[in-house]
Short mmCIF file of C-alpha atoms and ligand atoms in Angstrom, two decimals:
data_model
loop_
_atom_site.label_atom_id
_atom_site.label_comp_id
_atom_site.label_asym_id
_atom_site.label_seq_id
_atom_site.Cartn_x
_atom_site.Cartn_y
_atom_site.Cartn_z
CA MET Y 991 0.22 -0.12 -0.15
CA GLU Y 992 1.52 3.42 -0.51
CA VAL Y 993 0.12 6.75 0.21
CA LEU Y 994 -1.21 9.19 -2.39
CA ILE Y 995 -2.52 11.64 -0.97
CA ALA Y 996 -2.13 13.05 2.69
CA SER Y 997 -4.54 13.96 5.24
CA ALA Y 998 -3.26 17.21 5.36
CA ASP Y 999 -3.57 17.66 1.78
CA ILE Y 1000 -7.11 16.27 2.03
CA HIS Y 1001 -8.24 18.53 4.47
CA ARG Y 1002 -6.70 21.68 2.90
CA ARG Y 1003 -8.21 20.39 -0.58
CA VAL Y 1004 -12.14 19.66 0.71
CA CYS Y 1005 -11.91 23.53 2.90
CA GLU Y 1006 -11.18 24.88 -0.66
CA LEU Y 1007 -14.59 23.16 -1.97
CA GLY Y 1008 -16.81 23.86 0.59
CA SER Y 1009 -15.79 27.72 0.22
CA GLN Y 1010 -16.35 27.28 -3.50
CA ILE Y 1011 -19.83 25.97 -3.02
CA ALA Y 1012 -20.66 28.23 -0.21
CA ARG Y 1013 -20.02 31.07 -2.64
CA ASP Y 1014 -21.96 28.72 -5.90
CA TYR Y 1015 -25.04 29.31 -3.46
CA PRO Y 1016 -25.23 33.00 -2.04
CA SER Y 1017 -29.39 32.89 -1.44
CA SER Y 1018 -30.44 29.13 -1.85
CA ARG Y 1019 -30.03 26.30 0.95
CA PRO Y 1020 -28.23 23.17 -1.09
CA LEU Y 1021 -29.29 20.12 -0.03
CA LEU Y 1022 -26.26 17.67 -0.20
CA VAL Y 1023 -26.84 13.93 -1.60
CA GLY Y 1024 -23.93 11.70 -0.13
CA VAL Y 1025 -23.57 8.65 -1.98
CA LEU Y 1026 -23.43 5.82 0.63
CA ASN Y 1027 -20.91 4.38 2.06
CA GLY Y 1028 -17.70 5.67 0.21
CA CYS Y 1029 -18.65 9.45 0.62
CA ILE Y 1030 -19.03 9.18 4.60
CA CYS Y 1031 -15.79 10.82 5.41
CA PHE Y 1032 -15.78 13.92 2.09
CA VAL Y 1033 -19.42 14.49 3.16
CA ALA Y 1034 -18.98 15.05 6.76
CA ASP Y 1035 -15.74 17.12 6.14
CA LEU Y 1036 -17.37 18.92 3.34
CA MET Y 1037 -20.54 20.49 5.28
CA LYS Y 1038 -18.43 21.35 8.01
CA ALA Y 1039 -16.38 23.45 5.14
CA ILE Y 1040 -19.50 25.15 4.12
CA ALA Y 1041 -20.40 28.15 6.04
CA ILE Y 1042 -24.38 28.93 4.74
CA PRO Y 1043 -27.53 26.64 5.78
CA HIS Y 1044 -27.45 23.71 3.90
CA GLU Y 1045 -29.24 20.31 4.29
CA ILE Y 1046 -27.84 16.66 3.51
CA ASP Y 1047 -29.57 13.54 2.60
CA PHE Y 1048 -28.27 10.07 1.27
CA VAL Y 1049 -28.69 7.65 -1.80
CA SER Y 1050 -27.19 4.05 -1.72
CA VAL Y 1051 -26.37 2.53 -4.92
CA SER Y 1052 -25.52 -1.25 -5.17
CA SER Y 1053 -21.57 -1.00 -5.41
CA TYR Y 1054 -18.76 -3.81 -6.44
CA GLY Y 1055 -19.01 -5.73 -3.93
CA ALA Y 1056 -15.89 -7.58 -2.79
CA SER Y 1057 -14.55 -7.13 -6.35
CA SER Y 1058 -12.55 -4.47 -7.46
CA THR Y 1059 -13.74 -4.32 -11.09
CA SER Y 1060 -17.03 -2.20 -11.81
CA ASN Y 1061 -20.38 -2.98 -11.50
CA ARG Y 1062 -22.12 -1.63 -14.84
CA GLU Y 1063 -25.79 -2.02 -13.96
CA PRO Y 1064 -26.34 0.39 -10.58
CA ARG Y 1065 -29.27 0.11 -9.11
CA LEU Y 1066 -30.88 2.29 -6.35
CA ILE Y 1067 -30.69 0.46 -2.90
CA LYS Y 1068 -31.70 3.47 -0.88
CA ASP Y 1069 -33.19 6.22 -1.87
CA LEU Y 1070 -33.53 9.72 -0.70
CA GLU Y 1071 -35.48 10.71 2.26
CA ARG Y 1072 -37.31 13.83 1.04
CA GLU Y 1073 -38.77 15.75 -2.09
CA ILE Y 1074 -36.48 17.16 -4.32
CA ALA Y 1075 -38.13 18.90 -6.68
CA GLY Y 1076 -37.56 22.55 -7.23
CA ARG Y 1077 -34.30 21.87 -4.73
CA ASP Y 1078 -30.60 23.11 -5.49
CA VAL Y 1079 -29.04 19.47 -5.22
CA ILE Y 1080 -25.51 18.56 -5.18
CA LEU Y 1081 -24.05 15.03 -5.45
CA VAL Y 1082 -21.26 14.04 -3.66
CA GLU Y 1083 -19.27 11.20 -4.26
CA ASP Y 1084 -16.17 9.74 -2.93
CA ILE Y 1085 -14.80 8.58 -6.66
CA VAL Y 1086 -15.45 8.84 -9.77
CA ASP Y 1087 -14.25 5.52 -12.13
CA SER Y 1088 -16.27 4.48 -14.99
CA GLY Y 1089 -19.01 7.11 -14.89
CA HIS Y 1090 -21.86 4.60 -14.68
CA THR Y 1091 -22.99 5.10 -10.85
CA LEU Y 1092 -23.26 8.91 -11.31
CA HIS Y 1093 -24.58 8.54 -14.84
CA PHE Y 1094 -27.55 6.41 -13.97
CA LEU Y 1095 -27.90 8.72 -10.19
CA ARG Y 1096 -28.29 12.04 -12.54
CA ALA Y 1097 -30.59 10.69 -14.88
CA ALA Y 1098 -32.52 9.29 -11.54
CA LEU Y 1099 -32.33 12.56 -9.59
CA LEU Y 1100 -33.24 15.24 -12.89
CA ALA Y 1101 -36.12 13.15 -13.21
CA ARG Y 1102 -37.34 14.32 -10.28
CA GLY Y 1103 -37.67 18.34 -11.08
CA PRO Y 1104 -34.70 19.66 -8.78
CA ARG Y 1105 -33.87 23.29 -9.69
CA SER Y 1106 -30.50 22.31 -10.12
CA LEU Y 1107 -28.25 19.30 -9.94
CA ARG Y 1108 -24.20 19.48 -9.43
CA ILE Y 1109 -21.83 17.06 -8.54
CA ALA Y 1110 -19.07 17.10 -6.15
CA ALA Y 1111 -16.27 14.24 -6.43
CA LEU Y 1112 -13.21 13.94 -4.13
CA LEU Y 1113 -11.37 11.65 -6.78
CA ASP Y 1114 -11.66 11.71 -10.11
CA LYS Y 1115 -10.28 8.47 -12.18
CA VAL Y 1116 -10.65 10.61 -15.43
CA ASP Y 1117 -8.75 7.93 -17.54
CA ARG Y 1118 -11.22 5.16 -16.85
CA ARG Y 1119 -14.36 6.94 -17.91
CA GLU Y 1120 -16.88 4.89 -19.86
CA ARG Y 1121 -19.76 7.33 -19.31
CA PRO Y 1122 -19.44 10.74 -19.39
CA VAL Y 1123 -20.34 13.08 -16.49
CA PRO Y 1124 -20.47 16.71 -15.87
CA LEU Y 1125 -18.19 17.26 -12.54
CA ASP Y 1126 -18.71 20.55 -11.05
CA TYR Y 1127 -16.09 20.55 -8.18
CA VAL Y 1128 -13.15 17.72 -8.21
CA GLY Y 1129 -10.77 17.20 -4.92
CA PHE Y 1130 -8.37 15.74 -7.32
CA GLN Y 1131 -7.41 13.41 -10.38
CA VAL Y 1132 -6.17 10.36 -9.56
CA PRO Y 1133 -4.47 7.51 -11.71
CA ASP Y 1134 -5.97 4.13 -12.41
CA ARG Y 1135 -5.28 2.49 -9.38
CA PHE Y 1136 -7.51 0.96 -7.00
CA LEU Y 1137 -7.51 3.33 -3.75
CA VAL Y 1138 -8.91 2.94 0.01
CA GLY Y 1139 -9.03 5.11 2.72
CA TYR Y 1140 -10.83 8.21 3.68
CA GLY Y 1141 -14.31 6.49 2.94
CA LEU Y 1142 -13.36 4.13 0.27
CA ASP Y 1143 -12.83 0.49 0.92
CA PHE Y 1144 -11.55 -2.91 -0.44
CA ALA Y 1145 -14.21 -5.40 0.22
CA GLU Y 1146 -15.06 -3.56 3.08
CA ARG Y 1147 -11.62 -2.80 4.68
CA PHE Y 1148 -9.68 0.48 5.05
CA ARG Y 1149 -12.40 2.82 5.34
CA HIS Y 1150 -11.40 4.25 8.29
CA LEU Y 1151 -7.55 5.77 7.26
CA PRO Y 1152 -7.03 9.24 7.28
CA TYR Y 1153 -5.00 9.05 3.92
CA ILE Y 1154 -5.45 7.74 0.22
CA ALA Y 1155 -3.47 5.10 -0.36
CA ALA Y 1156 -3.17 2.62 -3.80
CA LEU Y 1157 -3.42 -0.98 -3.37
CA THR Y 1158 -0.22 -2.97 -5.07
CA ALA Y 1159 -1.62 -4.98 -8.29
CA ALA Y 1160 -0.62 -7.89 -5.93
CA GLU Y 1161 -2.80 -6.58 -2.98
CA ALA Y 1162 -5.88 -5.81 -5.11
CA ALA Y 1163 -6.03 -8.73 -6.82
CA PRO Y 1164 -8.06 -11.65 -5.58
CA ASP Y 1165 -6.85 -14.81 -3.36
CA THR Y 1166 -3.44 -12.46 -2.35
CA ALA Y 1167 -2.33 -11.79 0.87
CA ALA Y 1168 -4.27 -9.07 2.59
CA PRO Y 1169 -2.82 -5.57 2.01
CA GLN Y 1170 -1.44 -3.94 5.34
CA GLU Y 1171 -2.03 -0.66 6.14
CA VAL Y 1172 0.82 2.13 6.53
CA ALA Y 1173 1.42 2.83 10.03
P1 IMP P 1902 -18.04 4.24 -11.53
O1 IMP P 1902 -19.97 3.43 -11.50
O2 IMP P 1902 -17.56 2.93 -12.16
O3 IMP P 1902 -18.07 5.74 -11.86
O4 IMP P 1902 -17.88 3.79 -10.00
C1 IMP P 1902 -17.99 4.74 -8.92
C2 IMP P 1902 -18.05 3.77 -7.53
O5 IMP P 1902 -16.77 2.72 -7.32
C3 IMP P 1902 -17.66 4.88 -6.27
O6 IMP P 1902 -18.48 5.53 -5.83
C4 IMP P 1902 -16.73 3.97 -5.44
O7 IMP P 1902 -17.59 3.16 -4.24
C5 IMP P 1902 -16.55 2.74 -6.29
N1 IMP P 1902 -15.03 3.01 -7.08
C6 IMP P 1902 -14.30 3.23 -8.05
N2 IMP P 1902 -13.06 3.04 -7.84
C7 IMP P 1902 -12.73 2.69 -6.50
C8 IMP P 1902 -11.00 2.48 -6.19
O8 IMP P 1902 -10.28 3.03 -6.44
N3 IMP P 1902 -11.35 2.06 -4.67
C9 IMP P 1902 -12.50 1.96 -3.72
N4 IMP P 1902 -13.57 2.02 -4.76
C10 IMP P 1902 -13.67 2.57 -5.83
MG1 MG P 1903 -18.91 5.70 -3.96
#
């Protein structure tokens, strides 16, 4: 495992994104919609960095499971708690890979008639995109490697790490020795 983005660098960038969002919504109360489970660290830090009134809600989309390859047919497995018609909505996602998840979610939410819909993604694996997705707020562009930490998991492990790390090819392969955290 190799650390790619240190905790302090994540914090600094998330604060910048929060300030930018606060500036962009001077007179409405945006609704942040976190995409569970990977968004948890990002959305928690982002909301503290948005110094204007806003609300949060969550959706969950069927995920990769224990595999590190992409699930091509996302499914909504937990819906929003509230109506978004007429609201300014910001989808908050940990990482955009193929783009299938956000392409699906964006269409599903747009069908409900929000006033606006933007997307905030902490990480953008830009080389992997298969579906175009407009990203309005991006933390970092990242290489095509399997990343863990700060909410991102590998088979439900490593979400708690305060930094973003990349697994080696051997660590990300199935049926190999479990990866080790960096101390
Ligand atoms: P996409 O639909 O291929 O864009 O995949 C997006 C989802 O896959 C993200 O919400 C993540 O939960 C997960 N994902 C993609 N790449 C990684 C990674 O490198 N580490 C952990 N999760 C990932
Ligand atoms: Mg995710």
